[in-house]
PDB file of C-alpha atoms in Angstrom:
ATOM      1  CA  UNK I   1       0.159  -0.058  -0.024  1.00  0.00           C
ATOM      2  CA  UNK I   2       0.994   3.635  -0.062  1.00  0.00           C
ATOM      3  CA  UNK I   3       2.811   5.339   2.513  1.00  0.00           C
ATOM      4  CA  UNK I   4       4.627   8.576   3.666  1.00  0.00           C
ATOM      5  CA  UNK I   5       7.506   8.977   6.037  1.00  0.00           C
ATOM      6  CA  UNK I   6       8.631  12.390   7.246  1.00  0.00           C
ATOM      7  CA  UNK I   7      11.545  13.393   9.158  1.00  0.00           C
ATOM      8  CA  UNK I   8      11.061  13.294  12.850  1.00  0.00           C
ATOM      9  CA  UNK I   9      10.517  16.498  14.843  1.00  0.00           C
ATOM     10  CA  UNK I  10      10.055  18.837  16.405  1.00  0.00           C
ATOM     11  CA  UNK I  11      12.248  21.244  14.361  1.00  0.00           C
ATOM     12  CA  UNK I  12      13.268  24.387  16.295  1.00  0.00           C
ATOM     13  CA  UNK I  13      14.948  27.308  14.286  1.00  0.00           C
ATOM     14  CA  UNK I  14      15.877  30.763  14.631  1.00  0.00           C
ATOM     15  CA  UNK I  15      14.160  33.441  12.301  1.00  0.00           C
ATOM     16  CA  UNK I  16      15.970  33.679   8.871  1.00  0.00           C
ATOM     17  CA  UNK I  17      17.362  30.241   8.954  1.00  0.00           C
ATOM     18  CA  UNK I  18      17.077  27.734   6.113  1.00  0.00           C
ATOM     19  CA  UNK I  19      14.477  24.927   6.480  1.00  0.00           C
ATOM     20  CA  UNK I  20      14.396  21.511   5.210  1.00  0.00           C
ATOM     21  CA  UNK I  21      11.803  18.774   6.123  1.00  0.00           C
ATOM     22  CA  UNK I  22      12.332  15.482   4.690  1.00  0.00           C
ATOM     23  CA  UNK I  23       9.556  13.289   3.054  1.00  0.00           C
ATOM     24  CA  UNK I  24      10.080  10.059   1.216  1.00  0.00           C
ATOM     25  CA  UNK I  25       7.022   7.903  -0.075  1.00  0.00           C
ATOM     26  CA  UNK I  26       6.123   4.604  -1.157  1.00  0.00           C
ATOM     27  CA  UNK I  27       3.180   4.281  -3.862  1.00  0.00           C
ATOM     28  CA  UNK I  28       2.200   2.372  -6.846  1.00  0.00           C
ATOM     29  CA  UNK I  29       2.083   4.244 -10.192  1.00  0.00           C
ATOM     30  CA  UNK I  30       2.696   7.757 -10.189  1.00  0.00           C
ATOM     31  CA  UNK I  31       1.006   9.697  -7.374  1.00  0.00           C
ATOM     32  CA  UNK I  32       0.445  13.403  -6.850  1.00  0.00           C
ATOM     33  CA  UNK I  33       2.354  14.796  -3.674  1.00  0.00           C
ATOM     34  CA  UNK I  34       1.493  17.578  -1.395  1.00  0.00           C
ATOM     35  CA  UNK I  35       2.443  19.715   1.630  1.00  0.00           C
ATOM     36  CA  UNK I  36      -0.302  20.751   3.985  1.00  0.00           C
ATOM     37  CA  UNK I  37       0.330  22.935   6.929  1.00  0.00           C
ATOM     38  CA  UNK I  38      -1.897  23.143  10.354  1.00  0.00           C
ATOM     39  CA  UNK I  39      -1.379  26.488  11.790  1.00  0.00           C
ATOM     40  CA  UNK I  40      -2.393  26.565  15.866  1.00  0.00           C
ATOM     41  CA  UNK I  41      -6.004  26.403  16.203  1.00  0.00           C
ATOM     42  CA  UNK I  42      -6.930  26.143  12.422  1.00  0.00           C
ATOM     43  CA  UNK I  43      -7.653  23.448  10.013  1.00  0.00           C
ATOM     44  CA  UNK I  44      -5.208  21.836   7.361  1.00  0.00           C
ATOM     45  CA  UNK I  45      -4.465  23.914   4.414  1.00  0.00           C
ATOM     46  CA  UNK I  46      -2.776  22.879   1.264  1.00  0.00           C
ATOM     47  CA  UNK I  47       0.483  24.643   1.020  1.00  0.00           C
ATOM     48  CA  UNK I  48       1.960  23.243  -2.438  1.00  0.00           C
ATOM     49  CA  UNK I  49       1.592  20.358  -4.643  1.00  0.00           C
ATOM     50  CA  UNK I  50       3.317  18.708  -7.677  1.00  0.00           C
ATOM     51  CA  UNK I  51       1.717  16.176  -9.761  1.00  0.00           C
ATOM     52  CA  UNK I  52       4.510  14.517 -11.956  1.00  0.00           C
ATOM     53  CA  UNK I  53       8.054  13.796 -11.676  1.00  0.00           C
ATOM     54  CA  UNK I  54      10.654  16.732 -11.655  1.00  0.00           C
ATOM     55  CA  UNK I  55       7.549  19.174 -10.797  1.00  0.00           C
ATOM     56  CA  UNK I  56       8.348  21.984  -8.360  1.00  0.00           C
ATOM     57  CA  UNK I  57       5.633  23.220  -6.147  1.00  0.00           C
ATOM     58  CA  UNK I  58       5.978  26.572  -4.571  1.00  0.00           C
ATOM     59  CA  UNK I  59       4.036  28.889  -2.288  1.00  0.00           C
ATOM     60  CA  UNK I  60       4.702  31.584   0.435  1.00  0.00           C
ATOM     61  CA  UNK I  61       8.549  31.035   0.074  1.00  0.00           C
ATOM     62  CA  UNK I  62       8.326  27.355   0.374  1.00  0.00           C
ATOM     63  CA  UNK I  63       9.463  24.962  -2.513  1.00  0.00           C
ATOM     64  CA  UNK I  64       9.575  20.895  -2.771  1.00  0.00           C
ATOM     65  CA  UNK I  65      10.539  19.047  -5.929  1.00  0.00           C
ATOM     66  CA  UNK I  66       8.923  15.692  -6.941  1.00  0.00           C
ATOM     67  CA  UNK I  67      11.928  13.321  -7.248  1.00  0.00           C
ATOM     68  CA  UNK I  68      10.840   9.916  -8.555  1.00  0.00           C
ATOM     69  CA  UNK I  69      14.276   8.533  -8.558  1.00  0.00           C
ATOM     70  CA  UNK I  70      14.421   9.048  -4.966  1.00  0.00           C
ATOM     71  CA  UNK I  71      10.916   8.966  -4.174  1.00  0.00           C
ATOM     72  CA  UNK I  72      11.250  12.009  -2.274  1.00  0.00           C
ATOM     73  CA  UNK I  73       9.459  15.462  -1.843  1.00  0.00           C
ATOM     74  CA  UNK I  74      11.538  17.609   0.711  1.00  0.00           C
ATOM     75  CA  UNK I  75      10.073  20.878   1.910  1.00  0.00           C
ATOM     76  CA  UNK I  76      12.589  23.768   1.929  1.00  0.00           C
ATOM     77  CA  UNK I  77      12.332  27.464   2.643  1.00  0.00           C
ATOM     78  CA  UNK I  78      15.368  29.820   2.458  1.00  0.00           C
ATOM     79  CA  UNK I  79      14.541  32.204   5.307  1.00  0.00           C
ATOM     80  CA  UNK I  80      11.791  31.127   7.859  1.00  0.00           C
ATOM     81  CA  UNK I  81       9.683  33.483   9.896  1.00  0.00           C
ATOM     82  CA  UNK I  82       8.028  33.228  13.236  1.00  0.00           C
ATOM     83  CA  UNK I  83       4.569  32.932  11.536  1.00  0.00           C
ATOM     84  CA  UNK I  84       5.759  29.684   9.863  1.00  0.00           C
ATOM     85  CA  UNK I  85       5.558  27.962  12.963  1.00  0.00           C
ATOM     86  CA  UNK I  86       2.885  25.226  12.562  1.00  0.00           C
ATOM     87  CA  UNK I  87       2.805  21.472  11.844  1.00  0.00           C
ATOM     88  CA  UNK I  88       3.656  20.308   8.356  1.00  0.00           C
ATOM     89  CA  UNK I  89       2.336  17.188   6.771  1.00  0.00           C
ATOM     90  CA  UNK I  90       3.520  15.563   3.536  1.00  0.00           C
ATOM     91  CA  UNK I  91       0.890  13.333   1.580  1.00  0.00           C
ATOM     92  CA  UNK I  92       0.278  11.603  -1.472  1.00  0.00           C
ATOM     93  CA  UNK I  93      -2.870  10.769  -3.600  1.00  0.00           C
ATOM     94  CA  UNK I  94      -3.220   8.514  -6.336  1.00  0.00           C
ATOM     95  CA  UNK I  95      -3.717  10.413  -9.618  1.00  0.00           C
ATOM     96  CA  UNK I  96      -6.827  10.466 -11.917  1.00  0.00           C
ATOM     97  CA  UNK I  97      -8.050   7.082 -13.549  1.00  0.00           C
ATOM     98  CA  UNK I  98      -8.968   5.141 -10.422  1.00  0.00           C
ATOM     99  CA  UNK I  99     -11.630   5.138  -7.690  1.00  0.00           C
ATOM    100  CA  UNK I 100      -8.850   6.024  -5.280  1.00  0.00           C
ATOM    101  CA  UNK I 101      -8.214   9.456  -6.925  1.00  0.00           C
ATOM    102  CA  UNK I 102      -7.975  12.127  -4.547  1.00  0.00           C
ATOM    103  CA  UNK I 103      -7.744  10.013  -1.242  1.00  0.00           C
ATOM    104  CA  UNK I 104      -4.831  11.418   0.886  1.00  0.00           C
ATOM    105  CA  UNK I 105      -2.259   9.333   2.650  1.00  0.00           C
ATOM    106  CA  UNK I 106      -0.455  11.328   5.117  1.00  0.00           C
ATOM    107  CA  UNK I 107       2.982  11.372   7.079  1.00  0.00           C
ATOM    108  CA  UNK I 108       3.228  11.894  10.631  1.00  0.00           C
ATOM    109  CA  UNK I 109       3.778  15.537  10.687  1.00  0.00           C
ATOM    110  CA  UNK I 110       6.680  17.965  11.710  1.00  0.00           C
ATOM    111  CA  UNK I 111       6.187  20.369  14.312  1.00  0.00           C
ATOM    112  CA  UNK I 112       8.248  23.586  13.288  1.00  0.00           C
ATOM    113  CA  UNK I 113       9.013  26.187  15.859  1.00  0.00           C
ATOM    114  CA  UNK I 114      10.479  29.314  14.810  1.00  0.00           C
ATOM    115  CA  UNK I 115      12.136  31.824  17.559  1.00  0.00           C
ATOM    116  CA  UNK I 116      12.795  35.421  16.944  1.00  0.00           C
TER     117      UNK I 116
ATOM    118  CA  UNK E   1     -17.345  31.894   4.015  1.00  0.00           C
ATOM    119  CA  UNK E   2     -18.255  29.096   1.918  1.00  0.00           C
ATOM    120  CA  UNK E   3     -15.562  26.572   3.021  1.00  0.00           C
ATOM    121  CA  UNK E   4     -16.090  23.061   4.735  1.00  0.00           C
ATOM    122  CA  UNK E   5     -17.936  23.321   8.155  1.00  0.00           C
ATOM    123  CA  UNK E   6     -18.203  20.694  10.720  1.00  0.00           C
ATOM    124  CA  UNK E   7     -20.366  20.378  13.787  1.00  0.00           C
ATOM    125  CA  UNK E   8     -19.867  20.107  16.766  1.00  0.00           C
ATOM    126  CA  UNK E   9     -16.439  21.457  17.079  1.00  0.00           C
ATOM    127  CA  UNK E  10     -15.980  19.484  20.162  1.00  0.00           C
ATOM    128  CA  UNK E  11     -17.761  16.555  21.803  1.00  0.00           C
ATOM    129  CA  UNK E  12     -17.254  14.779  25.250  1.00  0.00           C
ATOM    130  CA  UNK E  13     -19.057  11.472  25.690  1.00  0.00           C
ATOM    131  CA  UNK E  14     -19.223   8.689  28.113  1.00  0.00           C
ATOM    132  CA  UNK E  15     -17.733   5.210  26.890  1.00  0.00           C
ATOM    133  CA  UNK E  16     -20.600   3.224  25.511  1.00  0.00           C
ATOM    134  CA  UNK E  17     -22.755   6.250  24.096  1.00  0.00           C
ATOM    135  CA  UNK E  18     -23.467   7.030  20.635  1.00  0.00           C
ATOM    136  CA  UNK E  19     -22.351  10.131  18.815  1.00  0.00           C
ATOM    137  CA  UNK E  20     -22.977  11.760  15.437  1.00  0.00           C
ATOM    138  CA  UNK E  21     -20.950  14.383  13.728  1.00  0.00           C
ATOM    139  CA  UNK E  22     -21.973  16.550  10.737  1.00  0.00           C
ATOM    140  CA  UNK E  23     -20.067  17.900   7.686  1.00  0.00           C
ATOM    141  CA  UNK E  24     -21.113  20.226   5.322  1.00  0.00           C
ATOM    142  CA  UNK E  25     -18.885  20.625   2.207  1.00  0.00           C
ATOM    143  CA  UNK E  26     -18.198  23.111  -0.384  1.00  0.00           C
ATOM    144  CA  UNK E  27     -21.351  23.214  -2.398  1.00  0.00           C
ATOM    145  CA  UNK E  28     -20.014  22.088  -5.817  1.00  0.00           C
ATOM    146  CA  UNK E  29     -17.654  19.485  -4.591  1.00  0.00           C
ATOM    147  CA  UNK E  30     -19.174  15.978  -5.234  1.00  0.00           C
ATOM    148  CA  UNK E  31     -16.369  14.012  -3.374  1.00  0.00           C
ATOM    149  CA  UNK E  32     -16.337  14.226   0.440  1.00  0.00           C
ATOM    150  CA  UNK E  33     -13.833  12.261   2.766  1.00  0.00           C
ATOM    151  CA  UNK E  34     -13.702  11.526   6.487  1.00  0.00           C
ATOM    152  CA  UNK E  35     -10.285  11.351   8.190  1.00  0.00           C
ATOM    153  CA  UNK E  36      -9.422  10.501  11.765  1.00  0.00           C
ATOM    154  CA  UNK E  37      -6.317  12.312  13.554  1.00  0.00           C
ATOM    155  CA  UNK E  38      -4.966  11.118  16.764  1.00  0.00           C
ATOM    156  CA  UNK E  39      -2.276  13.323  18.637  1.00  0.00           C
ATOM    157  CA  UNK E  40       0.940  13.314  16.964  1.00  0.00           C
ATOM    158  CA  UNK E  41      -0.026  11.664  13.946  1.00  0.00           C
ATOM    159  CA  UNK E  42      -1.186  12.494  10.522  1.00  0.00           C
ATOM    160  CA  UNK E  43      -4.566  12.177   9.422  1.00  0.00           C
ATOM    161  CA  UNK E  44      -5.784   8.658   8.375  1.00  0.00           C
ATOM    162  CA  UNK E  45      -8.352   7.886   5.808  1.00  0.00           C
ATOM    163  CA  UNK E  46     -11.670   6.426   7.008  1.00  0.00           C
ATOM    164  CA  UNK E  47     -14.261   6.458   4.063  1.00  0.00           C
ATOM    165  CA  UNK E  48     -15.283   8.759   1.207  1.00  0.00           C
ATOM    166  CA  UNK E  49     -18.469   9.475  -0.872  1.00  0.00           C
ATOM    167  CA  UNK E  50     -18.952  10.459  -4.517  1.00  0.00           C
ATOM    168  CA  UNK E  51     -22.206  12.293  -4.520  1.00  0.00           C
ATOM    169  CA  UNK E  52     -24.348   9.847  -2.309  1.00  0.00           C
ATOM    170  CA  UNK E  53     -22.453   6.734  -2.987  1.00  0.00           C
ATOM    171  CA  UNK E  54     -19.763   5.465  -0.460  1.00  0.00           C
ATOM    172  CA  UNK E  55     -17.074   4.294  -2.603  1.00  0.00           C
ATOM    173  CA  UNK E  56     -14.427   3.135  -0.178  1.00  0.00           C
ATOM    174  CA  UNK E  57     -13.979   2.343   3.542  1.00  0.00           C
ATOM    175  CA  UNK E  58     -10.903   1.819   5.485  1.00  0.00           C
ATOM    176  CA  UNK E  59     -10.220  -1.272   7.453  1.00  0.00           C
ATOM    177  CA  UNK E  60      -9.991   1.200  10.305  1.00  0.00           C
ATOM    178  CA  UNK E  61     -13.674   1.742  10.039  1.00  0.00           C
ATOM    179  CA  UNK E  62     -15.060  -0.833  12.390  1.00  0.00           C
ATOM    180  CA  UNK E  63     -18.757  -1.978  12.392  1.00  0.00           C
ATOM    181  CA  UNK E  64     -19.346   0.583  15.088  1.00  0.00           C
ATOM    182  CA  UNK E  65     -18.748   3.514  12.525  1.00  0.00           C
ATOM    183  CA  UNK E  66     -21.171   4.306   9.752  1.00  0.00           C
ATOM    184  CA  UNK E  67     -21.181   7.323   7.582  1.00  0.00           C
ATOM    185  CA  UNK E  68     -24.145   8.707   5.255  1.00  0.00           C
ATOM    186  CA  UNK E  69     -24.397  11.331   2.621  1.00  0.00           C
ATOM    187  CA  UNK E  70     -28.197  10.899   1.873  1.00  0.00           C
ATOM    188  CA  UNK E  71     -28.575  13.615  -0.759  1.00  0.00           C
ATOM    189  CA  UNK E  72     -24.958  14.001  -1.935  1.00  0.00           C
ATOM    190  CA  UNK E  73     -24.519  17.296   0.219  1.00  0.00           C
ATOM    191  CA  UNK E  74     -24.026  17.028   3.776  1.00  0.00           C
ATOM    192  CA  UNK E  75     -22.713  13.972   5.612  1.00  0.00           C
ATOM    193  CA  UNK E  76     -22.938  12.579   8.963  1.00  0.00           C
ATOM    194  CA  UNK E  77     -20.329  10.069  10.785  1.00  0.00           C
ATOM    195  CA  UNK E  78     -21.945   8.221  13.761  1.00  0.00           C
ATOM    196  CA  UNK E  79     -19.958   5.890  16.234  1.00  0.00           C
ATOM    197  CA  UNK E  80     -22.009   3.736  18.217  1.00  0.00           C
ATOM    198  CA  UNK E  81     -20.858   2.309  21.808  1.00  0.00           C
ATOM    199  CA  UNK E  82     -17.934   4.779  21.757  1.00  0.00           C
ATOM    200  CA  UNK E  83     -14.649   3.408  23.187  1.00  0.00           C
ATOM    201  CA  UNK E  84     -11.647   5.499  24.681  1.00  0.00           C
ATOM    202  CA  UNK E  85      -9.713   4.453  21.695  1.00  0.00           C
ATOM    203  CA  UNK E  86     -12.274   6.542  19.583  1.00  0.00           C
ATOM    204  CA  UNK E  87     -11.048   9.897  21.101  1.00  0.00           C
ATOM    205  CA  UNK E  88      -9.357  12.024  18.263  1.00  0.00           C
ATOM    206  CA  UNK E  89      -9.946  14.553  15.854  1.00  0.00           C
ATOM    207  CA  UNK E  90     -12.429  13.737  13.106  1.00  0.00           C
ATOM    208  CA  UNK E  91     -11.684  15.763   9.913  1.00  0.00           C
ATOM    209  CA  UNK E  92     -13.791  16.313   6.805  1.00  0.00           C
ATOM    210  CA  UNK E  93     -12.709  17.181   3.485  1.00  0.00           C
ATOM    211  CA  UNK E  94     -14.148  17.774   0.107  1.00  0.00           C
ATOM    212  CA  UNK E  95     -12.869  17.885  -3.488  1.00  0.00           C
ATOM    213  CA  UNK E  96     -14.474  18.250  -6.842  1.00  0.00           C
ATOM    214  CA  UNK E  97     -13.499  15.112  -8.881  1.00  0.00           C
ATOM    215  CA  UNK E  98     -12.765  16.605 -12.132  1.00  0.00           C
ATOM    216  CA  UNK E  99      -9.076  16.359 -13.838  1.00  0.00           C
ATOM    217  CA  UNK E 100      -6.974  18.947 -11.977  1.00  0.00           C
ATOM    218  CA  UNK E 101      -9.382  19.192  -8.851  1.00  0.00           C
ATOM    219  CA  UNK E 102      -6.617  17.820  -6.546  1.00  0.00           C
ATOM    220  CA  UNK E 103      -6.900  20.236  -3.549  1.00  0.00           C
ATOM    221  CA  UNK E 104      -8.831  18.890  -0.667  1.00  0.00           C
ATOM    222  CA  UNK E 105     -10.463  21.448   1.543  1.00  0.00           C
ATOM    223  CA  UNK E 106     -10.514  20.548   5.257  1.00  0.00           C
ATOM    224  CA  UNK E 107     -13.044  21.572   7.707  1.00  0.00           C
ATOM    225  CA  UNK E 108     -11.950  22.607  11.322  1.00  0.00           C
ATOM    226  CA  UNK E 109     -12.630  19.076  12.774  1.00  0.00           C
ATOM    227  CA  UNK E 110     -14.592  17.762  15.527  1.00  0.00           C
ATOM    228  CA  UNK E 111     -12.638  16.797  18.512  1.00  0.00           C
ATOM    229  CA  UNK E 112     -14.066  13.826  20.483  1.00  0.00           C
ATOM    230  CA  UNK E 113     -13.134  12.922  24.041  1.00  0.00           C
ATOM    231  CA  UNK E 114     -14.382   9.572  25.007  1.00  0.00           C
ATOM    232  CA  UNK E 115     -14.365   9.576  28.987  1.00  0.00           C
TER     233      UNK E 115
END
């Protein structure tokens, strides 16, 4: 079956530091890959996505590249802010063509805390 | 705001009682998903509907759990004879099942505590 593994947290950084959160996956076929973010007291929000190999998703200064050869989708940001403190989830979904299209499999989440 | 809504936001119940949660998806979305999230873990898929049809159920969904989406709009998730292990956040999400409609919109969740 499908699975997603994220680096263990929590991650604590100073403002303006570089962020990497590792994510690897196991899946049949060619899934779509996502990063979701959960800010304190709020629901899950899509941060970025990539639908095929070598695609780069980006949003709010965050980036992740779909690497099929290493089955990875690492999240990066060059300079984090205090407002980026949240829980980040890597996820995958089968692509169109099957009944499981859209169903998400999540990693366990990584807590990020950014200090001023 | 026309996002996904869930009610109630919090529910405390005693072991053995039945509980029911409601999800109202974004109106034009024809797929609706239920997930369960326990502390320190990512959400786990429970079941989903396309319109009123329940198309897939996880093995996590025991016989005590039942979900409906009678008119293809809102959905309910019922847990009968609750157990302490049912304590979790129950999340609902919706999506439009057309090519490119990949983003799931999540509701705020219903936090269930079974005492």
